[in-house]
Coordinates of C-alpha atoms in Angstrom, one line a residue:
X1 CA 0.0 0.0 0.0
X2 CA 1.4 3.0 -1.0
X3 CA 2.0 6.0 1.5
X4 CA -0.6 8.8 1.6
X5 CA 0.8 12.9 0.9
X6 CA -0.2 15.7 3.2
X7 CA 0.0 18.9 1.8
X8 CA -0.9 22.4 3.5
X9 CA -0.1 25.1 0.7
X10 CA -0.5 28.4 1.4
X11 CA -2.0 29.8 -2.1
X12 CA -4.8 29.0 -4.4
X13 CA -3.1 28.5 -7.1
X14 CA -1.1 25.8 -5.3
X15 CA -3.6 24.5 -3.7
X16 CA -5.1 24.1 -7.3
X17 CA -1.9 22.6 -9.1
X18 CA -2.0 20.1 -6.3
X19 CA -5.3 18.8 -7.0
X20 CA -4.7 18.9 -10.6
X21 CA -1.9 17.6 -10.8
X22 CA -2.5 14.3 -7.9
X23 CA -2.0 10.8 -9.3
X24 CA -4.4 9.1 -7.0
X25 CA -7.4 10.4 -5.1
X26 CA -7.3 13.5 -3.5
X27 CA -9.0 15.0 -1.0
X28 CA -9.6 18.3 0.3
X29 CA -9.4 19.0 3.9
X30 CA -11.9 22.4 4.8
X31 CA -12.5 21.5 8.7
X32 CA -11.9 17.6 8.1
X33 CA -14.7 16.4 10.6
X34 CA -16.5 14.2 7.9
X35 CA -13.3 13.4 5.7
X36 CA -11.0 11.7 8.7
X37 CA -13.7 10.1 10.5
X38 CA -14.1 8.2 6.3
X39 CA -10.3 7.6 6.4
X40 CA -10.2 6.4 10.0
X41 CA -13.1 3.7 8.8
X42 CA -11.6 2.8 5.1
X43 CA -14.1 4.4 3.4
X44 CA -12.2 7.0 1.7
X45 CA -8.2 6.2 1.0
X46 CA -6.8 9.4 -0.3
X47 CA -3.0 9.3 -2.1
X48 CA -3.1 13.1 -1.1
X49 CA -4.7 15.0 1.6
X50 CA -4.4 18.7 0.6
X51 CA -5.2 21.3 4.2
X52 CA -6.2 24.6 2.5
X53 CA -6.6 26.2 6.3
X54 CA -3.2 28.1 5.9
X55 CA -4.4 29.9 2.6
X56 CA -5.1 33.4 3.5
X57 CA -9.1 34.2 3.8
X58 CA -10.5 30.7 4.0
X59 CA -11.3 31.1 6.9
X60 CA -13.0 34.4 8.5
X61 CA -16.0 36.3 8.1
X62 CA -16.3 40.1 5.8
X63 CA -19.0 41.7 5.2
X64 CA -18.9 42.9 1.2
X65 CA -21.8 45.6 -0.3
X66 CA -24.0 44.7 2.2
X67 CA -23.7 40.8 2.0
X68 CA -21.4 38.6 3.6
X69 CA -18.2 36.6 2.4
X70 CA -17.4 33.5 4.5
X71 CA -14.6 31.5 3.9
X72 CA -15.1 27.5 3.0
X73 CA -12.7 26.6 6.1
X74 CA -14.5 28.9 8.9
X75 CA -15.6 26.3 11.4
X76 CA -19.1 26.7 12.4
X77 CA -18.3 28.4 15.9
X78 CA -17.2 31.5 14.0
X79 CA -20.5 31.7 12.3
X80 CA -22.2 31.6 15.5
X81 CA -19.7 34.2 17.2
X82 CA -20.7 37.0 14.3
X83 CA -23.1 39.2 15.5
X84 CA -24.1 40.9 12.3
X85 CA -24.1 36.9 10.3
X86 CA -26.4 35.9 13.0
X87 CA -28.2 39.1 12.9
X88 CA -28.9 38.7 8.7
X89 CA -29.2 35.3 8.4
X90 CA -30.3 33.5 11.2
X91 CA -31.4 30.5 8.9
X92 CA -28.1 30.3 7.3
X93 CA -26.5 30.0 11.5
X94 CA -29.0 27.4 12.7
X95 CA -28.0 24.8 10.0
X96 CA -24.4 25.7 10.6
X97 CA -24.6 25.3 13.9
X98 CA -26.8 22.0 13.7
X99 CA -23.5 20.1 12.4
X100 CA -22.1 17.9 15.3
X101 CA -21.1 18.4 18.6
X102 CA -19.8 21.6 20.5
X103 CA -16.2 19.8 20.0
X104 CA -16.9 19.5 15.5
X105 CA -18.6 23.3 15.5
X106 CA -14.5 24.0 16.6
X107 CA -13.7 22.4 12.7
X108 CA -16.8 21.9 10.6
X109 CA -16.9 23.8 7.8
X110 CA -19.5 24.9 5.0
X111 CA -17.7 23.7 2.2
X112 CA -17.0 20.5 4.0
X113 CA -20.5 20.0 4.9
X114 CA -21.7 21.2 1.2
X115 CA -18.6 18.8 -0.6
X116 CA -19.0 16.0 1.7
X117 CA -22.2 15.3 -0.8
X118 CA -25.0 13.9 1.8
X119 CA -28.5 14.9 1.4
X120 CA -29.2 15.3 5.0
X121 CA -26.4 18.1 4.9
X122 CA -27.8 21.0 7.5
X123 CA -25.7 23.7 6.0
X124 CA -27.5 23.2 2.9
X125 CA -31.1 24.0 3.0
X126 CA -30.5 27.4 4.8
X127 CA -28.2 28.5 2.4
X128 CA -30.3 27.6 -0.2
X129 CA -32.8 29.4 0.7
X130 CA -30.4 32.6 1.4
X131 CA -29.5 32.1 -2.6
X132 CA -26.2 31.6 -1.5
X133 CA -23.3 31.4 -3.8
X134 CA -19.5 29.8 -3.9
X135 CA -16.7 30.8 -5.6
X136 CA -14.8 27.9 -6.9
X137 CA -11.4 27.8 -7.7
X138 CA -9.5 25.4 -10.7
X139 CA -7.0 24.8 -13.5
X140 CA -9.1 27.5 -15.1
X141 CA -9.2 30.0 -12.8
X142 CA -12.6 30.8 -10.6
X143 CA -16.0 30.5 -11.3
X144 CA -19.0 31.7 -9.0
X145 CA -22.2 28.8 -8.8
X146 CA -25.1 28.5 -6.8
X147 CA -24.7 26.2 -4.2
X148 CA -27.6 23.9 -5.5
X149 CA -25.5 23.5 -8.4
X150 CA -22.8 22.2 -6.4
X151 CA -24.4 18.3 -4.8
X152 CA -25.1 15.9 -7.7
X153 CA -26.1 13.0 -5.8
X154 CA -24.7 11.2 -2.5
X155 CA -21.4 11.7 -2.3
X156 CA -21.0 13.4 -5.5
X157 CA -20.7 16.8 -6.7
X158 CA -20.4 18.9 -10.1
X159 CA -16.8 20.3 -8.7
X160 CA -14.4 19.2 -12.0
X161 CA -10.5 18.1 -11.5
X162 CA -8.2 20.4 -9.8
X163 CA -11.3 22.4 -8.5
X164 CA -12.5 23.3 -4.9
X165 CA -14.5 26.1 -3.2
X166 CA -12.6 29.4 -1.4
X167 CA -15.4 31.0 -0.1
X168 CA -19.6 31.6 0.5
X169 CA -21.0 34.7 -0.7
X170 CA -24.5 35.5 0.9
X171 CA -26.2 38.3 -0.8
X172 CA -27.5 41.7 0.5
X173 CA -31.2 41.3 1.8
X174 CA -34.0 43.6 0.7
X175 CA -35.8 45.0 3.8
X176 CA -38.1 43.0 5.5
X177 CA -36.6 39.7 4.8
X178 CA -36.2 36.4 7.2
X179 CA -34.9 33.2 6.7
X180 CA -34.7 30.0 9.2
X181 CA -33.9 26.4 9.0
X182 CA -35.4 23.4 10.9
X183 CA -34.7 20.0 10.6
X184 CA -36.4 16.6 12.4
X185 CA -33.9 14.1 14.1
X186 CA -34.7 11.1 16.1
X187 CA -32.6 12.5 19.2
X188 CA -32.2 15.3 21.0
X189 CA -29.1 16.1 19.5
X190 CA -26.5 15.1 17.0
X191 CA -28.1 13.1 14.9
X192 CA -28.7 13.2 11.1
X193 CA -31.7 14.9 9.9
X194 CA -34.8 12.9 8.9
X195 CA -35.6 16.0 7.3
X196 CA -34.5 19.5 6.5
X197 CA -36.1 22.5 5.7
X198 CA -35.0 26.2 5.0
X199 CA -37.1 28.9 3.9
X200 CA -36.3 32.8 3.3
X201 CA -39.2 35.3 2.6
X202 CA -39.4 39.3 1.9
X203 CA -42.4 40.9 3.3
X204 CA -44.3 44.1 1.8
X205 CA -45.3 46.3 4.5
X206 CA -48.3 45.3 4.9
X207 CA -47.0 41.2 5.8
X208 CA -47.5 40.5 2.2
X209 CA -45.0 37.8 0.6
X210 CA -43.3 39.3 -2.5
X211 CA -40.4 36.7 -2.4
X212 CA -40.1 33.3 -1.5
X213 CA -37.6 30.6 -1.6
X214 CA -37.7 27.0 -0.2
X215 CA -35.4 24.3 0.4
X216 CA -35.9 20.8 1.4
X217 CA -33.0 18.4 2.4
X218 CA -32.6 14.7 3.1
X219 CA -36.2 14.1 1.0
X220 CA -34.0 12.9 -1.8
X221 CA -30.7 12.5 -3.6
X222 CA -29.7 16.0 -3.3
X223 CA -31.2 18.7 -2.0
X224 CA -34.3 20.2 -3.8
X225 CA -35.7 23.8 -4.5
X226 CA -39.4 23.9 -4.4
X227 CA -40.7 26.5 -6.6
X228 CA -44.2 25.4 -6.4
X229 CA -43.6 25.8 -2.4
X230 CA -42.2 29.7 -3.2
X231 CA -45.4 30.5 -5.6
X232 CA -47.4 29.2 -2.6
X233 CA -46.6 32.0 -0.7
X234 CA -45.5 34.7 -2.9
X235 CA -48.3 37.4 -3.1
X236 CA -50.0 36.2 0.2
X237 CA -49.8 36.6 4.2
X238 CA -49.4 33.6 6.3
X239 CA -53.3 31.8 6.7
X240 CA -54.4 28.3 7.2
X241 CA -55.0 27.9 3.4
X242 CA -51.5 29.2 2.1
X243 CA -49.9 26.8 4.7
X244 CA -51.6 23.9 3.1
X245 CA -50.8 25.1 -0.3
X246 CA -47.0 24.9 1.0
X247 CA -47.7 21.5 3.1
X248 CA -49.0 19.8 0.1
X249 CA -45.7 21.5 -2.7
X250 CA -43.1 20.0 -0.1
X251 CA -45.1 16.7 0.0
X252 CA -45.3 16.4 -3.7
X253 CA -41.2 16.7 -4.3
X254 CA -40.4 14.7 -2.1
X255 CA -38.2 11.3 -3.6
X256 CA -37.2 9.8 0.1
X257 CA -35.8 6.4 0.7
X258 CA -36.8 3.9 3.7
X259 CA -34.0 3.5 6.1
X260 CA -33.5 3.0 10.0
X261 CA -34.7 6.8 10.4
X262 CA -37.6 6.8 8.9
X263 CA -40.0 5.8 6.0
X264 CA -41.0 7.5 2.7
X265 CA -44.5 8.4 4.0
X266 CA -43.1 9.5 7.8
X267 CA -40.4 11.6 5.6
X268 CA -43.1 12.9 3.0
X269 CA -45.3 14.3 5.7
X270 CA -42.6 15.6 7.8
X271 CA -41.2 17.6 5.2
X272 CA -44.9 19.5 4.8
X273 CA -44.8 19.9 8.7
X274 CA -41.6 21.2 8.9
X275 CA -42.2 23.7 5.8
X276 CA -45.0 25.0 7.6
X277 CA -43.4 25.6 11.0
X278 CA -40.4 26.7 9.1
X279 CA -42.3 29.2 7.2
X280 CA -43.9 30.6 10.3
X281 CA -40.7 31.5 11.5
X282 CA -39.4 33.1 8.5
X283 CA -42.5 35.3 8.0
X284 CA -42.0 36.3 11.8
X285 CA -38.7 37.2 11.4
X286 CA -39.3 39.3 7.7
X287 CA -42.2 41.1 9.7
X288 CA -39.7 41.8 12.7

């Protein structure tokens, strides 16, 4: 068995030739909280490990036009630690700060949660829902994509040779916008969700909906943007009958599998529950 490489460069661009330019697999290290506990177990055996924590910006929080950059190393504890983040997008936090134990939020990262590929990925939904973007760096320089782009399947994404994400870009809100992020677990804590749901809305003054966007994770291969569930509430307030026109979108995307967690109906209805409760947080937030 041939020895695995550890690299920790302190550019981009060698960060970038290194991936490229690897024989065997290689794997990028962001926090590393999903990728060693794989190695430790056999699942993954990189030839290279490349840490891109010593590359300067990947990890810390800056506020840009009104948005926010993060960068794809910041463990989830900084996230949590940023007043103004928080203050913005509360959504965004909570699925952050969802990942693991107090011990993992010290490492766990957002492009480790996002590349790690896994459906049930709490980062994802919230910034989803935020419209979120990443800029992803490669042989051919950088390129921004939504992050919806970025999951293809379990354990896959669309990132091509040589390429990996440097940083999160969360857009300006328009006044009167909230967001939040909810998930259903068997436990208490630290477990994987059953379901997640993330939802962002803008408010009119009068508590009208004139933007919507809705997220749904670990309700099928990758994570799934229900525009039916946005149309649902765009143009309306919060009553019974627009919550059921949401419940019943969320239900109808869903593509769940059967496992110890749950089953494709306890997941299908979930998901509607959780949009609803999600959503009533959100428009209480955007009316705030």
């Amino acid at each position: 068995m041939s020895a695995m490489s550890y690299s920790a460069p302190s550019t981009i661009s060698e960060a970038v030739s290194l991936l490229a330019n690897a024989g065997g697999l290689a794997k990028i290290m962001s926090g590393g909280t999903d990728l060693l506990v794989q190695m430790k177990s056999g699942r993954v055996k990189p030839a290279m490990v490349i840490d891109t924590k010593r590359i300067p910006g990947i990890i810390g929080i800056r506020e840009v036009d009104g948005g926010f950059v993060i960068g794809a190393a910041t463990p989830g504890a900084m996230l949590g630690e940023h007043a103004g983040l928080v203050k913005a997008w509360p959504g965004v936090v909570e699925g952050a700060n969802l990942i693991g134990s107090t011990q993992v939020q010290g490492r766990a990262s957002l492009a480790g949660n996002l590349c790690n590929g896994s459906p049930a990925a709490d980062s994802v939904p919230g910034l989803i829902a935020a419209r979120a973007t990443v800029l992803i760096a490669g042989p051919a320089g950088t390129r921004e994509a939504p992050v919806e782009s970025i999951v293809t399947g379990p354990g896959r994404t669309s990132l091509a040779k040589g390429e990996f994400i440097v940083e999160f870009r969360l857009p300006k809100q328009a006044p009167r916008t909230g967001d939040a992020y909810l998930r259903f677990i068997p436990r208490t804590e630290m477990d994987i969700a059953v379901v997640g749901c993330g939802i962002c809305v803008t408010l009119d003054a009068n508590g009208v909906c004139t933007d919507a966007r809705v997220a749904l994770g670990a309700v099928a291969p990758t994570q799934l943007v229900v525009d039916g569930a946005a149309k649902a509430l765009i143009g309306n307030k919060l009553t019974d009958d627009v919550l059921a026109k949401l419940d019943a979108e969320c239900q109808a995307v869903c593509k769940p599998i059967s496992d110890k967690r749950g089953t494709i109906e306890f997941r299908t209805k979930i998901a509607g529950v959780l949009a609803r409760r999600t959503a009533a947080i959100a428009f209480q937030r955007a009316g705030a």
